[in-house]
Structure formats: C-alpha cells, structure tokens
C-alpha cells in the first residue's frame, strides 16, 4: 500500500493553488517553484485535474489555474482519483488471486483498509487543509508579561527614569 508521488504532488499543488487562488489565476510555474515539483509533471497533473473539472484554466497574460468549485466541495479523494492514483492495500489489486490464484486469508482486512482510506480522504476537503495551513502560519497570540509591581513600593530615582523612558 502506498500513495505515489502523483497523488501527493496533485494534493500539494491543489493546496498551493487554493491558498493563492483568491487573488486570481495561479501560474503552474509559480507552483513549480514554490513546491519544487517539475513544471512538465505539473502540466500533466493539471491536464487530468482540468478534465475532471477540479480546476479551470485561464489563458493569456495573467493566466493560470483556478479551483473550479468551492473548496469545501473538493475532497482529497477526488483529487487522487483524478490523477489515476490507486490506493490499494491488497497484493492482488482487488482481483482476489493473491495466494496461488486464490483469495488470501487477509484479503478482507486489506479491502477494508482500502475502504477506510477512501472514507477518510473523502472526508477531508481542500477547505480543511487550507484552514489548517493558515492556522499554522498565523502568529500565535502575543503573551504580555505583567510588569506591574505588587502593592505599594517606594519609587527610587532609577525607577522614575525607567517609567519616563517607557512613556
């Protein structure tokens, strides 16, 4: 069982597009540069994504690609399927000939795992991934340390100089 680079790169590129697409079409060359994915490989992937109506292309100067639907309507499983990625934990590819041309004892286990993987990937949308990424990037709340003194204390000349320097 493995997810190949085709599926990983497709999801990564779609996330990049979703994060930057609010400003208009995004050029594949810029995704290629940011994500360190070959431009020709991205062109192949985006051809498949376009045929599956996950992205739209815009020609001409300032052109590029846009996500074709709202982000909450783009499940990760659909991106992976669009680029012909097969997630299969069985050795037989679902043909049930894993053990001497017969079904192996653990076939149902791996088939169930396949189902669970797709269920999970279908439950995660680009919107979820973008929200998580933006949360990671946003600076945390600044914690201010309380510098006030506790109770009345006499002021010294040095403490007056510090207060006037702060104000």
mmCIF file of C-alpha atoms in Angstrom:
data_model
loop_
_atom_site.group_PDB
_atom_site.id
_atom_site.type_symbol
_atom_site.label_atom_id
_atom_site.label_comp_id
_atom_site.label_asym_id
_atom_site.label_seq_id
_atom_site.Cartn_x
_atom_site.Cartn_y
_atom_site.Cartn_z
ATOM 1 C CA UNK A 1 0.000 0.000 0.000
ATOM 2 C CA UNK A 2 1.373 3.352 -0.958
ATOM 3 C CA UNK A 3 0.392 6.734 -2.216
ATOM 4 C CA UNK A 4 2.737 7.599 -5.067
ATOM 5 C CA UNK A 5 4.213 10.993 -5.841
ATOM 6 C CA UNK A 6 1.481 11.537 -8.433
ATOM 7 C CA UNK A 7 -1.211 11.679 -5.737
ATOM 8 C CA UNK A 8 0.969 13.549 -3.244
ATOM 9 C CA UNK A 9 2.024 16.159 -5.787
ATOM 10 C CA UNK A 10 -1.546 16.623 -7.023
ATOM 11 C CA UNK A 11 -2.824 17.302 -3.499
ATOM 12 C CA UNK A 12 0.141 19.585 -2.710
ATOM 13 C CA UNK A 13 -0.331 21.580 -5.922
ATOM 14 C CA UNK A 14 -4.073 21.907 -5.344
ATOM 15 C CA UNK A 15 -3.415 23.144 -1.811
ATOM 16 C CA UNK A 16 -0.931 25.703 -3.119
ATOM 17 C CA UNK A 17 -3.487 26.810 -5.697
ATOM 18 C CA UNK A 18 -6.226 27.045 -3.057
ATOM 19 C CA UNK A 19 -4.006 29.136 -0.757
ATOM 20 C CA UNK A 20 -3.121 31.615 -3.508
ATOM 21 C CA UNK A 21 -6.128 31.422 -5.818
ATOM 22 C CA UNK A 22 -8.142 34.154 -4.106
ATOM 23 C CA UNK A 23 -6.014 36.728 -5.918
ATOM 24 C CA UNK A 24 -6.779 35.256 -9.353
ATOM 25 C CA UNK A 25 -5.312 32.568 -11.603
ATOM 26 C CA UNK A 26 -2.059 30.990 -10.425
ATOM 27 C CA UNK A 27 0.667 30.060 -12.909
ATOM 28 C CA UNK A 28 1.959 26.498 -12.776
ATOM 29 C CA UNK A 29 5.498 27.880 -12.964
ATOM 30 C CA UNK A 30 4.998 29.607 -9.602
ATOM 31 C CA UNK A 31 3.578 26.428 -8.029
ATOM 32 C CA UNK A 32 6.503 24.504 -9.512
ATOM 33 C CA UNK A 33 8.989 26.913 -7.968
ATOM 34 C CA UNK A 34 7.363 27.035 -4.526
ATOM 35 C CA UNK A 35 6.732 23.303 -4.219
ATOM 36 C CA UNK A 36 9.819 22.049 -6.053
ATOM 37 C CA UNK A 37 7.740 19.981 -8.496
ATOM 38 C CA UNK A 38 8.734 19.683 -12.146
ATOM 39 C CA UNK A 39 6.727 22.047 -14.366
ATOM 40 C CA UNK A 40 6.178 19.366 -17.017
ATOM 41 C CA UNK A 41 4.906 16.977 -14.329
ATOM 42 C CA UNK A 42 2.507 19.644 -13.040
ATOM 43 C CA UNK A 43 1.249 20.235 -16.581
ATOM 44 C CA UNK A 44 0.381 16.540 -16.870
ATOM 45 C CA UNK A 45 -1.355 16.511 -13.482
ATOM 46 C CA UNK A 46 -3.315 19.694 -14.166
ATOM 47 C CA UNK A 47 -4.471 18.337 -17.517
ATOM 48 C CA UNK A 48 -6.098 15.461 -15.619
ATOM 49 C CA UNK A 49 -7.437 17.767 -12.892
ATOM 50 C CA UNK A 50 -8.980 20.009 -15.583
ATOM 51 C CA UNK A 51 -10.613 17.030 -17.348
ATOM 52 C CA UNK A 52 -12.157 16.041 -14.002
ATOM 53 C CA UNK A 53 -13.437 19.626 -13.578
ATOM 54 C CA UNK A 54 -11.436 20.268 -10.414
ATOM 55 C CA UNK A 55 -9.581 23.240 -11.916
ATOM 56 C CA UNK A 56 -10.244 25.785 -14.655
ATOM 57 C CA UNK A 57 -7.538 27.237 -16.855
ATOM 58 C CA UNK A 58 -7.272 30.877 -17.853
ATOM 59 C CA UNK A 59 -5.259 31.680 -20.976
ATOM 60 C CA UNK A 60 -3.214 34.741 -21.787
ATOM 61 C CA UNK A 61 -1.195 37.221 -19.744
ATOM 62 C CA UNK A 62 -2.031 36.867 -16.077
ATOM 63 C CA UNK A 63 -3.479 33.430 -16.815
ATOM 64 C CA UNK A 64 -3.043 30.223 -14.918
ATOM 65 C CA UNK A 65 -5.319 27.916 -12.993
ATOM 66 C CA UNK A 66 -8.184 28.404 -10.534
ATOM 67 C CA UNK A 67 -10.042 25.901 -8.375
ATOM 68 C CA UNK A 68 -13.274 25.106 -10.228
ATOM 69 C CA UNK A 69 -15.556 24.759 -7.194
ATOM 70 C CA UNK A 70 -15.843 25.937 -3.624
ATOM 71 C CA UNK A 71 -13.042 24.458 -1.513
ATOM 72 C CA UNK A 72 -15.482 22.629 0.760
ATOM 73 C CA UNK A 73 -16.679 20.681 -2.297
ATOM 74 C CA UNK A 74 -13.247 19.343 -3.275
ATOM 75 C CA UNK A 75 -12.436 16.184 -1.299
ATOM 76 C CA UNK A 76 -8.860 14.918 -1.314
ATOM 77 C CA UNK A 77 -10.083 11.528 -2.559
ATOM 78 C CA UNK A 78 -11.362 13.144 -5.747
ATOM 79 C CA UNK A 79 -8.014 14.828 -6.414
ATOM 80 C CA UNK A 80 -6.245 11.488 -6.032
ATOM 81 C CA UNK A 81 -8.724 9.680 -8.278
ATOM 82 C CA UNK A 82 -8.472 12.414 -10.914
ATOM 83 C CA UNK A 83 -4.760 11.746 -11.408
ATOM 84 C CA UNK A 84 -5.369 7.995 -11.738
ATOM 85 C CA UNK A 85 -3.884 7.206 -8.366
ATOM 86 C CA UNK A 86 -4.872 3.829 -6.967
ATOM 87 C CA UNK A 87 -4.829 3.317 -3.220
ATOM 88 C CA UNK A 88 -4.821 -0.410 -2.786
ATOM 89 C CA UNK A 89 -3.509 -2.338 0.185
ATOM 90 C CA UNK A 90 -4.191 -5.716 -1.403
ATOM 91 C CA UNK A 91 -1.401 -7.567 -3.207
ATOM 92 C CA UNK A 92 -3.755 -8.642 -5.958
ATOM 93 C CA UNK A 93 -5.210 -5.271 -6.924
ATOM 94 C CA UNK A 94 -8.646 -6.491 -5.880
ATOM 95 C CA UNK A 95 -8.606 -9.479 -8.262
ATOM 96 C CA UNK A 96 -8.679 -11.970 -5.364
ATOM 97 C CA UNK A 97 -5.821 -14.059 -6.775
ATOM 98 C CA UNK A 98 -3.283 -13.152 -4.105
ATOM 99 C CA UNK A 99 -2.381 -16.666 -2.960
ATOM 100 C CA UNK A 100 -1.758 -19.227 -5.673
ATOM 101 C CA UNK A 101 -4.546 -17.761 -7.808
ATOM 102 C CA UNK A 102 -6.918 -17.859 -4.832
ATOM 103 C CA UNK A 103 -8.025 -15.277 -2.351
ATOM 104 C CA UNK A 104 -5.598 -14.935 0.568
ATOM 105 C CA UNK A 105 -6.735 -15.179 4.191
ATOM 106 C CA UNK A 106 -6.166 -11.464 4.832
ATOM 107 C CA UNK A 107 -7.849 -10.170 1.667
ATOM 108 C CA UNK A 108 -10.863 -8.808 3.589
ATOM 109 C CA UNK A 109 -8.563 -6.976 6.002
ATOM 110 C CA UNK A 110 -6.787 -5.128 3.185
ATOM 111 C CA UNK A 111 -10.024 -4.465 1.328
ATOM 112 C CA UNK A 112 -11.497 -2.930 4.475
ATOM 113 C CA UNK A 113 -8.361 -0.810 4.877
ATOM 114 C CA UNK A 114 -8.823 0.452 1.298
ATOM 115 C CA UNK A 115 -12.392 1.426 2.135
ATOM 116 C CA UNK A 116 -11.343 3.223 5.330
ATOM 117 C CA UNK A 117 -8.579 5.131 3.496
ATOM 118 C CA UNK A 118 -11.012 6.368 0.869
ATOM 119 C CA UNK A 119 -13.605 7.252 3.505
ATOM 120 C CA UNK A 120 -11.017 9.322 5.343
ATOM 121 C CA UNK A 121 -9.710 11.037 2.206
ATOM 122 C CA UNK A 122 -13.300 11.722 1.126
ATOM 123 C CA UNK A 123 -13.966 13.372 4.497
ATOM 124 C CA UNK A 124 -11.039 15.798 4.133
ATOM 125 C CA UNK A 125 -11.617 18.737 1.798
ATOM 126 C CA UNK A 126 -9.300 21.381 0.428
ATOM 127 C CA UNK A 127 -11.053 23.802 2.753
ATOM 128 C CA UNK A 128 -9.958 21.725 5.787
ATOM 129 C CA UNK A 129 -6.364 21.578 4.549
ATOM 130 C CA UNK A 130 -6.232 25.307 3.777
ATOM 131 C CA UNK A 131 -7.676 26.212 7.178
ATOM 132 C CA UNK A 132 -5.098 24.023 8.944
ATOM 133 C CA UNK A 133 -2.262 25.511 6.919
ATOM 134 C CA UNK A 134 -3.399 29.075 7.620
ATOM 135 C CA UNK A 135 -3.658 28.322 11.333
ATOM 136 C CA UNK A 136 -0.088 27.030 11.317
ATOM 137 C CA UNK A 137 1.107 30.157 9.549
ATOM 138 C CA UNK A 138 -0.749 32.717 11.638
ATOM 139 C CA UNK A 139 1.249 34.104 14.519
ATOM 140 C CA UNK A 140 0.072 32.991 17.926
ATOM 141 C CA UNK A 141 -1.347 35.429 20.402
ATOM 142 C CA UNK A 142 1.291 37.562 21.993
ATOM 143 C CA UNK A 143 1.513 36.993 25.709
ATOM 144 C CA UNK A 144 2.249 40.157 27.597
ATOM 145 C CA UNK A 145 4.040 39.739 30.843
ATOM 146 C CA UNK A 146 2.607 41.759 33.700
ATOM 147 C CA UNK A 147 5.316 44.244 34.674
ATOM 148 C CA UNK A 148 3.255 46.000 37.343
ATOM 149 C CA UNK A 149 4.521 45.960 40.870
ATOM 150 C CA UNK A 150 2.658 44.181 43.581
ATOM 151 C CA UNK A 151 1.426 46.547 46.265
ATOM 152 C CA UNK A 152 2.764 49.999 47.026
ATOM 153 C CA UNK A 153 6.513 50.287 46.870
ATOM 154 C CA UNK A 154 8.630 53.369 47.177
ATOM 155 C CA UNK A 155 9.932 54.774 43.944
ATOM 156 C CA UNK A 156 13.569 55.348 43.552
ATOM 157 C CA UNK A 157 15.225 57.759 41.193
ATOM 158 C CA UNK A 158 16.125 54.882 38.843
ATOM 159 C CA UNK A 159 12.561 53.573 38.693
ATOM 160 C CA UNK A 160 11.284 57.113 37.758
ATOM 161 C CA UNK A 161 13.814 57.221 34.919
ATOM 162 C CA UNK A 162 12.602 53.805 33.677
ATOM 163 C CA UNK A 163 8.936 54.911 33.791
ATOM 164 C CA UNK A 164 9.671 58.120 31.854
ATOM 165 C CA UNK A 165 11.706 56.158 29.314
ATOM 166 C CA UNK A 166 8.816 53.751 28.790
ATOM 167 C CA UNK A 167 6.234 56.530 28.380
#
